Amino acid sequence: MTGTRIAALGHYQPAKVLTNDDLAALVDTSDEWIRSRVGIRTRHMAGPEEPVDKLAAEAAAKALASAGLAPADVDLVVVATSTAIDRSPNMAARVAARLGMASPATMDLNVVCAGFTHALAVADHAVRAGSAHRALVVGADKMTEIADWTDRTTCVLLGDGAGAAVVEAAPAGAPGIGPVLWGSVPEMGHAVRIEGTPPRFAQEGQAVYRWATTRLPPLARQVCERSGIAVEELGAIVLHQANLRIIEPLALRIGAVNAVVARDVTESGNTSAASIPMALSKLVACGDVPPGSPALLFGFGGNLSYAGQVVHTP
């Protein structure tokens, strides 16, 4: 078996920005209320002409361009999303069609906010086993389409976007994508829900907060142990961008004192499966994290699922 690495990253957000003041015109809230409770200032909102697969394809095209690759160079497309309204064609097939790919394997994964790190692990395993040569992994969600705009505790959280990574083989033992740690708490799956017709997002905020800030830090440290990386060696921590009141205490309890902590949630909101690849892509693009830095990726949320791995930045 070979190793794997992330060759390149890309991200995409719709042009329309929704501010806290915009939301205050819709529900009983205010800029101060939102900032003090979740740390979000703005979020991006896709229009009717921007379905999930368009968001995903835009991010994927940027990742391919950054890697200097053509769509034909990819033989596996994995899209993590929980906001695909249609069942078939799936989002991965639609992304492949938009990019003009010839005959890749295409699959969607729905693990909500932990979707990207699950999808990255699936692609990592496929390339290591030799069943894929090069994979395109995308996290994309249009959360504003499933928002309950009458619920001020949830609608202020949500935004739209996509992030993508190109995964390819690397020499065994070389810095790249580390082993995944994943799992769930099925009996608490009700704490984060996307249910109904039309589907609407709902959550039990306090239950999620307690679980994330108390149960997840030791699991995140375990991810580092599996990769042979001390937490002090981490160059970046990219957690699911749920809200700042979860990200900051969770990062503190992990104990990576030298790491840059992604806080993209402040300008992007909670974009579910898109949040980790989008935040990582921005950190790399801005030069906040040097190439080859070990970064902890850790997704958590819906189903009370979690998945994390240490990757080295491209």
PDB file of N, CA and C in Angstrom, residues 48-121:
ATOM      1  N   PRO A  48     -31.091  30.800  -6.203  1.00  0.00           N
ATOM      2  CA  PRO A  48     -31.731  29.644  -6.850  1.00  0.00           C
ATOM      3  C   PRO A  48     -30.898  29.078  -7.993  1.00  0.00           C
ATOM      4  N   GLU A  49     -30.079  29.934  -8.618  1.00  0.00           N
ATOM      5  CA  GLU A  49     -29.247  29.501  -9.743  1.00  0.00           C
ATOM      6  C   GLU A  49     -27.935  28.860  -9.295  1.00  0.00           C
ATOM      7  N   GLU A  50     -27.767  28.688  -7.998  1.00  0.00           N
ATOM      8  CA  GLU A  50     -26.535  28.092  -7.463  1.00  0.00           C
ATOM      9  C   GLU A  50     -26.871  26.865  -6.615  1.00  0.00           C
ATOM     10  N   PRO A  51     -27.187  25.736  -7.246  1.00  0.00           N
ATOM     11  CA  PRO A  51     -27.452  24.510  -6.491  1.00  0.00           C
ATOM     12  C   PRO A  51     -26.170  23.964  -5.882  1.00  0.00           C
ATOM     13  N   VAL A  52     -26.319  22.950  -5.055  1.00  0.00           N
ATOM     14  CA  VAL A  52     -25.166  22.377  -4.345  1.00  0.00           C
ATOM     15  C   VAL A  52     -24.077  21.933  -5.304  1.00  0.00           C
ATOM     16  N   ASP A  53     -24.456  21.289  -6.411  1.00  0.00           N
ATOM     17  CA  ASP A  53     -23.422  20.777  -7.320  1.00  0.00           C
ATOM     18  C   ASP A  53     -22.648  21.899  -8.007  1.00  0.00           C
ATOM     19  N   LYS A  54     -23.263  23.056  -8.182  1.00  0.00           N
ATOM     20  CA  LYS A  54     -22.520  24.187  -8.752  1.00  0.00           C
ATOM     21  C   LYS A  54     -21.492  24.693  -7.751  1.00  0.00           C
ATOM     22  N   LEU A  55     -21.891  24.835  -6.487  1.00  0.00           N
ATOM     23  CA  LEU A  55     -20.938  25.245  -5.452  1.00  0.00           C
ATOM     24  C   LEU A  55     -19.767  24.267  -5.411  1.00  0.00           C
ATOM     25  N   ALA A  56     -20.092  22.970  -5.420  1.00  0.00           N
ATOM     26  CA  ALA A  56     -19.068  21.928  -5.345  1.00  0.00           C
ATOM     27  C   ALA A  56     -18.143  21.971  -6.554  1.00  0.00           C
ATOM     28  N   ALA A  57     -18.716  22.131  -7.747  1.00  0.00           N
ATOM     29  CA  ALA A  57     -17.911  22.138  -8.968  1.00  0.00           C
ATOM     30  C   ALA A  57     -16.975  23.339  -9.028  1.00  0.00           C
ATOM     31  N   GLU A  58     -17.427  24.476  -8.537  1.00  0.00           N
ATOM     32  CA  GLU A  58     -16.569  25.673  -8.521  1.00  0.00           C
ATOM     33  C   GLU A  58     -15.344  25.451  -7.631  1.00  0.00           C
ATOM     34  N   ALA A  59     -15.567  24.895  -6.443  1.00  0.00           N
ATOM     35  CA  ALA A  59     -14.445  24.623  -5.536  1.00  0.00           C
ATOM     36  C   ALA A  59     -13.527  23.551  -6.122  1.00  0.00           C
ATOM     37  N   ALA A  60     -14.125  22.527  -6.722  1.00  0.00           N
ATOM     38  CA  ALA A  60     -13.340  21.440  -7.305  1.00  0.00           C
ATOM     39  C   ALA A  60     -12.471  21.943  -8.456  1.00  0.00           C
ATOM     40  N   ALA A  61     -13.023  22.792  -9.292  1.00  0.00           N
ATOM     41  CA  ALA A  61     -12.256  23.338 -10.420  1.00  0.00           C
ATOM     42  C   ALA A  61     -11.053  24.130  -9.930  1.00  0.00           C
ATOM     43  N   LYS A  62     -11.236  24.870  -8.839  1.00  0.00           N
ATOM     44  CA  LYS A  62     -10.116  25.639  -8.282  1.00  0.00           C
ATOM     45  C   LYS A  62      -9.039  24.710  -7.728  1.00  0.00           C
ATOM     46  N   ALA A  63      -9.447  23.625  -7.072  1.00  0.00           N
ATOM     47  CA  ALA A  63      -8.467  22.673  -6.539  1.00  0.00           C
ATOM     48  C   ALA A  63      -7.686  22.012  -7.668  1.00  0.00           C
ATOM     49  N   LEU A  64      -8.371  21.630  -8.731  1.00  0.00           N
ATOM     50  CA  LEU A  64      -7.694  21.021  -9.877  1.00  0.00           C
ATOM     51  C   LEU A  64      -6.717  21.997 -10.516  1.00  0.00           C
ATOM     52  N   ALA A  65      -7.137  23.254 -10.681  1.00  0.00           N
ATOM     53  CA  ALA A  65      -6.260  24.263 -11.270  1.00  0.00           C
ATOM     54  C   ALA A  65      -5.029  24.488 -10.411  1.00  0.00           C
ATOM     55  N   SER A  66      -5.221  24.512  -9.103  1.00  0.00           N
ATOM     56  CA  SER A  66      -4.101  24.701  -8.185  1.00  0.00           C
ATOM     57  C   SER A  66      -3.114  23.543  -8.263  1.00  0.00           C
ATOM     58  N   ALA A  67      -3.626  22.328  -8.525  1.00  0.00           N
ATOM     59  CA  ALA A  67      -2.772  21.149  -8.633  1.00  0.00           C
ATOM     60  C   ALA A  67      -2.152  21.012 -10.019  1.00  0.00           C
ATOM     61  N   GLY A  68      -2.601  21.842 -10.968  1.00  0.00           N
ATOM     62  CA  GLY A  68      -2.113  21.736 -12.339  1.00  0.00           C
ATOM     63  C   GLY A  68      -2.626  20.495 -13.043  1.00  0.00           C
ATOM     64  N   LEU A  69      -3.858  20.091 -12.703  1.00  0.00           N
ATOM     65  CA  LEU A  69      -4.420  18.862 -13.235  1.00  0.00           C
ATOM     66  C   LEU A  69      -5.637  19.148 -14.110  1.00  0.00           C
ATOM     67  N   ALA A  70      -5.923  18.218 -14.997  1.00  0.00           N
ATOM     68  CA  ALA A  70      -7.135  18.263 -15.802  1.00  0.00           C
ATOM     69  C   ALA A  70      -8.180  17.365 -15.170  1.00  0.00           C
ATOM     70  N   PRO A  71      -9.470  17.595 -15.446  1.00  0.00           N
ATOM     71  CA  PRO A  71     -10.510  16.713 -14.903  1.00  0.00           C
ATOM     72  C   PRO A  71     -10.282  15.240 -15.234  1.00  0.00           C
ATOM     73  N   ALA A  72      -9.696  14.968 -16.383  1.00  0.00           N
ATOM     74  CA  ALA A  72      -9.454  13.575 -16.790  1.00  0.00           C
ATOM     75  C   ALA A  72      -8.423  12.877 -15.910  1.00  0.00           C
ATOM     76  N   ASP A  73      -7.675  13.639 -15.124  1.00  0.00           N
ATOM     77  CA  ASP A  73      -6.657  13.048 -14.253  1.00  0.00           C
ATOM     78  C   ASP A  73      -7.253  12.435 -12.990  1.00  0.00           C
ATOM     79  N   VAL A  74      -8.549  12.619 -12.769  1.00  0.00           N
ATOM     80  CA  VAL A  74      -9.224  12.149 -11.552  1.00  0.00           C
ATOM     81  C   VAL A  74     -10.119  10.950 -11.893  1.00  0.00           C
ATOM     82  N   ASP A  75     -10.045   9.888 -11.076  1.00  0.00           N
ATOM     83  CA  ASP A  75     -10.913   8.737 -11.337  1.00  0.00           C
ATOM     84  C   ASP A  75     -11.855   8.407 -10.174  1.00  0.00           C
ATOM     85  N   LEU A  76     -11.920   9.279  -9.176  1.00  0.00           N
ATOM     86  CA  LEU A  76     -12.871   9.114  -8.076  1.00  0.00           C
ATOM     87  C   LEU A  76     -13.311  10.486  -7.590  1.00  0.00           C
ATOM     88  N   VAL A  77     -14.619  10.680  -7.496  1.00  0.00           N
ATOM     89  CA  VAL A  77     -15.179  11.931  -6.965  1.00  0.00           C
ATOM     90  C   VAL A  77     -16.072  11.580  -5.781  1.00  0.00           C
ATOM     91  N   VAL A  78     -15.769  12.159  -4.630  1.00  0.00           N
ATOM     92  CA  VAL A  78     -16.561  11.943  -3.422  1.00  0.00           C
ATOM     93  C   VAL A  78     -17.059  13.303  -2.936  1.00  0.00           C
ATOM     94  N   VAL A  79     -18.354  13.469  -2.854  1.00  0.00           N
ATOM     95  CA  VAL A  79     -18.935  14.728  -2.383  1.00  0.00           C
ATOM     96  C   VAL A  79     -19.647  14.483  -1.060  1.00  0.00           C
ATOM     97  N   ALA A  80     -19.246  15.227  -0.049  1.00  0.00           N
ATOM     98  CA  ALA A  80     -19.910  15.196   1.260  1.00  0.00           C
ATOM     99  C   ALA A  80     -20.934  16.320   1.295  1.00  0.00           C
ATOM    100  N   THR A  81     -22.194  15.954   1.495  1.00  0.00           N
ATOM    101  CA  THR A  81     -23.261  16.955   1.572  1.00  0.00           C
ATOM    102  C   THR A  81     -24.465  16.362   2.286  1.00  0.00           C
ATOM    103  N   SER A  82     -25.232  17.213   2.924  1.00  0.00           N
ATOM    104  CA  SER A  82     -26.503  16.787   3.519  1.00  0.00           C
ATOM    105  C   SER A  82     -27.646  17.639   2.994  1.00  0.00           C
ATOM    106  N   THR A  83     -27.381  18.436   1.950  1.00  0.00           N
ATOM    107  CA  THR A  83     -28.407  19.340   1.432  1.00  0.00           C
ATOM    108  C   THR A  83     -28.711  19.071  -0.038  1.00  0.00           C
ATOM    109  N   ALA A  84     -28.402  17.862  -0.501  1.00  0.00           N
ATOM    110  CA  ALA A  84     -28.786  17.472  -1.861  1.00  0.00           C
ATOM    111  C   ALA A  84     -30.266  17.097  -1.851  1.00  0.00           C
ATOM    112  N   ILE A  85     -31.087  17.883  -2.483  1.00  0.00           N
ATOM    113  CA  ILE A  85     -32.531  17.631  -2.468  1.00  0.00           C
ATOM    114  C   ILE A  85     -32.875  16.436  -3.357  1.00  0.00           C
ATOM    115  N   ASP A  86     -32.257  16.358  -4.533  1.00  0.00           N
ATOM    116  CA  ASP A  86     -32.503  15.250  -5.449  1.00  0.00           C
ATOM    117  C   ASP A  86     -31.720  14.019  -5.020  1.00  0.00           C
ATOM    118  N   ARG A  87     -32.283  12.855  -5.270  1.00  0.00           N
ATOM    119  CA  ARG A  87     -31.620  11.597  -4.932  1.00  0.00           C
ATOM    120  C   ARG A  87     -30.684  11.138  -6.052  1.00  0.00           C
ATOM    121  N   SER A  88     -31.068  11.403  -7.311  1.00  0.00           N
ATOM    122  CA  SER A  88     -30.261  10.954  -8.436  1.00  0.00           C
ATOM    123  C   SER A  88     -30.538  11.862  -9.629  1.00  0.00           C
ATOM    124  N   PRO A  89     -29.509  12.244 -10.388  1.00  0.00           N
ATOM    125  CA  PRO A  89     -28.094  11.943 -10.192  1.00  0.00           C
ATOM    126  C   PRO A  89     -27.574  12.541  -8.888  1.00  0.00           C
ATOM    127  N   ASN A  90     -26.619  11.854  -8.286  1.00  0.00           N
ATOM    128  CA  ASN A  90     -26.067  12.393  -7.053  1.00  0.00           C
ATOM    129  C   ASN A  90     -25.174  13.593  -7.345  1.00  0.00           C
ATOM    130  N   MET A  91     -24.746  14.284  -6.286  1.00  0.00           N
ATOM    131  CA  MET A  91     -23.971  15.498  -6.475  1.00  0.00           C
ATOM    132  C   MET A  91     -22.611  15.214  -7.112  1.00  0.00           C
ATOM    133  N   ALA A  92     -22.005  14.083  -6.762  1.00  0.00           N
ATOM    134  CA  ALA A  92     -20.699  13.750  -7.328  1.00  0.00           C
ATOM    135  C   ALA A  92     -20.791  13.555  -8.836  1.00  0.00           C
ATOM    136  N   ALA A  93     -21.852  12.881  -9.290  1.00  0.00           N
ATOM    137  CA  ALA A  93     -22.037  12.684 -10.728  1.00  0.00           C
ATOM    138  C   ALA A  93     -22.283  14.022 -11.424  1.00  0.00           C
ATOM    139  N   ARG A  94     -23.043  14.887 -10.791  1.00  0.00           N
ATOM    140  CA  ARG A  94     -23.310  16.198 -11.387  1.00  0.00           C
ATOM    141  C   ARG A  94     -22.044  17.060 -11.429  1.00  0.00           C
ATOM    142  N   VAL A  95     -21.221  16.955 -10.396  1.00  0.00           N
ATOM    143  CA  VAL A  95     -19.943  17.675 -10.408  1.00  0.00           C
ATOM    144  C   VAL A  95     -19.063  17.151 -11.541  1.00  0.00           C
ATOM    145  N   ALA A  96     -18.997  15.825 -11.680  1.00  0.00           N
ATOM    146  CA  ALA A  96     -18.207  15.224 -12.751  1.00  0.00           C
ATOM    147  C   ALA A  96     -18.690  15.699 -14.119  1.00  0.00           C
ATOM    148  N   ALA A  97     -20.010  15.792 -14.292  1.00  0.00           N
ATOM    149  CA  ALA A  97     -20.571  16.260 -15.560  1.00  0.00           C
ATOM    150  C   ALA A  97     -20.230  17.728 -15.810  1.00  0.00           C
ATOM    151  N   ARG A  98     -20.338  18.549 -14.768  1.00  0.00           N
ATOM    152  CA  ARG A  98     -20.002  19.966 -14.912  1.00  0.00           C
ATOM    153  C   ARG A  98     -18.534  20.162 -15.301  1.00  0.00           C
ATOM    154  N   LEU A  99     -17.665  19.304 -14.785  1.00  0.00           N
ATOM    155  CA  LEU A  99     -16.231  19.442 -15.051  1.00  0.00           C
ATOM    156  C   LEU A  99     -15.797  18.703 -16.315  1.00  0.00           C
ATOM    157  N   GLY A 100     -16.705  17.946 -16.922  1.00  0.00           N
ATOM    158  CA  GLY A 100     -16.374  17.239 -18.147  1.00  0.00           C
ATOM    159  C   GLY A 100     -15.508  16.014 -17.937  1.00  0.00           C
ATOM    160  N   MET A 101     -15.671  15.331 -16.818  1.00  0.00           N
ATOM    161  CA  MET A 101     -14.893  14.126 -16.549  1.00  0.00           C
ATOM    162  C   MET A 101     -15.415  12.964 -17.390  1.00  0.00           C
ATOM    163  N   ALA A 102     -14.535  12.018 -17.671  1.00  0.00           N
ATOM    164  CA  ALA A 102     -14.890  10.922 -18.569  1.00  0.00           C
ATOM    165  C   ALA A 102     -15.665   9.810 -17.868  1.00  0.00           C
ATOM    166  N   SER A 103     -15.038   9.107 -16.937  1.00  0.00           N
ATOM    167  CA  SER A 103     -15.714   7.939 -16.329  1.00  0.00           C
ATOM    168  C   SER A 103     -15.260   7.699 -14.890  1.00  0.00           C
ATOM    169  N   PRO A 104     -15.316   8.729 -14.037  1.00  0.00           N
ATOM    170  CA  PRO A 104     -14.896   8.515 -12.646  1.00  0.00           C
ATOM    171  C   PRO A 104     -15.943   7.760 -11.845  1.00  0.00           C
ATOM    172  N   ALA A 105     -15.515   7.087 -10.806  1.00  0.00           N
ATOM    173  CA  ALA A 105     -16.464   6.603  -9.798  1.00  0.00           C
ATOM    174  C   ALA A 105     -16.997   7.818  -9.051  1.00  0.00           C
ATOM    175  N   THR A 106     -18.284   7.827  -8.762  1.00  0.00           N
ATOM    176  CA  THR A 106     -18.898   8.997  -8.123  1.00  0.00           C
ATOM    177  C   THR A 106     -19.769   8.551  -6.960  1.00  0.00           C
ATOM    178  N   MET A 107     -19.601   9.202  -5.834  1.00  0.00           N
ATOM    179  CA  MET A 107     -20.440   8.875  -4.678  1.00  0.00           C
ATOM    180  C   MET A 107     -20.619  10.084  -3.777  1.00  0.00           C
ATOM    181  N   ASP A 108     -21.788  10.135  -3.124  1.00  0.00           N
ATOM    182  CA  ASP A 108     -22.071  11.142  -2.106  1.00  0.00           C
ATOM    183  C   ASP A 108     -22.001  10.501  -0.728  1.00  0.00           C
ATOM    184  N   LEU A 109     -21.566  11.277   0.268  1.00  0.00           N
ATOM    185  CA  LEU A 109     -21.603  10.857   1.666  1.00  0.00           C
ATOM    186  C   LEU A 109     -22.401  11.880   2.451  1.00  0.00           C
ATOM    187  N   ASN A 110     -23.330  11.406   3.273  1.00  0.00           N
ATOM    188  CA  ASN A 110     -24.088  12.298   4.138  1.00  0.00           C
ATOM    189  C   ASN A 110     -23.742  11.986   5.591  1.00  0.00           C
ATOM    190  N   VAL A 111     -22.754  12.703   6.112  1.00  0.00           N
ATOM    191  CA  VAL A 111     -22.444  12.637   7.539  1.00  0.00           C
ATOM    192  C   VAL A 111     -22.496  14.061   8.103  1.00  0.00           C
ATOM    193  N   VAL A 112     -23.325  14.871   7.466  1.00  0.00           N
ATOM    194  CA  VAL A 112     -23.601  16.250   7.880  1.00  0.00           C
ATOM    195  C   VAL A 112     -22.283  17.003   8.127  1.00  0.00           C
ATOM    196  N   CYS A 113     -22.087  17.550   9.318  1.00  0.00           N
ATOM    197  CA  CYS A 113     -20.944  18.434   9.578  1.00  0.00           C
ATOM    198  C   CYS A 113     -19.607  17.694   9.625  1.00  0.00           C
ATOM    199  N   ALA A 114     -19.631  16.390   9.800  1.00  0.00           N
ATOM    200  CA  ALA A 114     -18.404  15.591   9.772  1.00  0.00           C
ATOM    201  C   ALA A 114     -18.197  14.961   8.402  1.00  0.00           C
ATOM    202  N   GLY A 115     -18.944  15.410   7.414  1.00  0.00           N
ATOM    203  CA  GLY A 115     -18.925  14.787   6.102  1.00  0.00           C
ATOM    204  C   GLY A 115     -17.589  14.835   5.404  1.00  0.00           C
ATOM    205  N   PHE A 116     -16.925  15.997   5.424  1.00  0.00           N
ATOM    206  CA  PHE A 116     -15.681  16.103   4.662  1.00  0.00           C
ATOM    207  C   PHE A 116     -14.595  15.179   5.207  1.00  0.00           C
ATOM    208  N   THR A 117     -14.441  15.129   6.526  1.00  0.00           N
ATOM    209  CA  THR A 117     -13.378  14.284   7.074  1.00  0.00           C
ATOM    210  C   THR A 117     -13.682  12.803   6.864  1.00  0.00           C
ATOM    211  N   HIS A 118     -14.960  12.423   6.831  1.00  0.00           N
ATOM    212  CA  HIS A 118     -15.323  11.057   6.447  1.00  0.00           C
ATOM    213  C   HIS A 118     -14.970  10.804   4.977  1.00  0.00           C
ATOM    214  N   ALA A 119     -15.331  11.755   4.107  1.00  0.00           N
ATOM    215  CA  ALA A 119     -15.075  11.598   2.673  1.00  0.00           C
ATOM    216  C   ALA A 119     -13.577  11.552   2.386  1.00  0.00           C
ATOM    217  N   LEU A 120     -12.815  12.368   3.109  1.00  0.00           N
ATOM    218  CA  LEU A 120     -11.362  12.358   2.927  1.00  0.00           C
ATOM    219  C   LEU A 120     -10.787  10.999   3.305  1.00  0.00           C
ATOM    220  N   ALA A 121     -11.311  10.396   4.374  1.00  0.00           N
ATOM    221  CA  ALA A 121     -10.842   9.075   4.786  1.00  0.00           C
ATOM    222  C   ALA A 121     -11.179   8.025   3.734  1.00  0.00           C
TER     223      ALA A 121
END
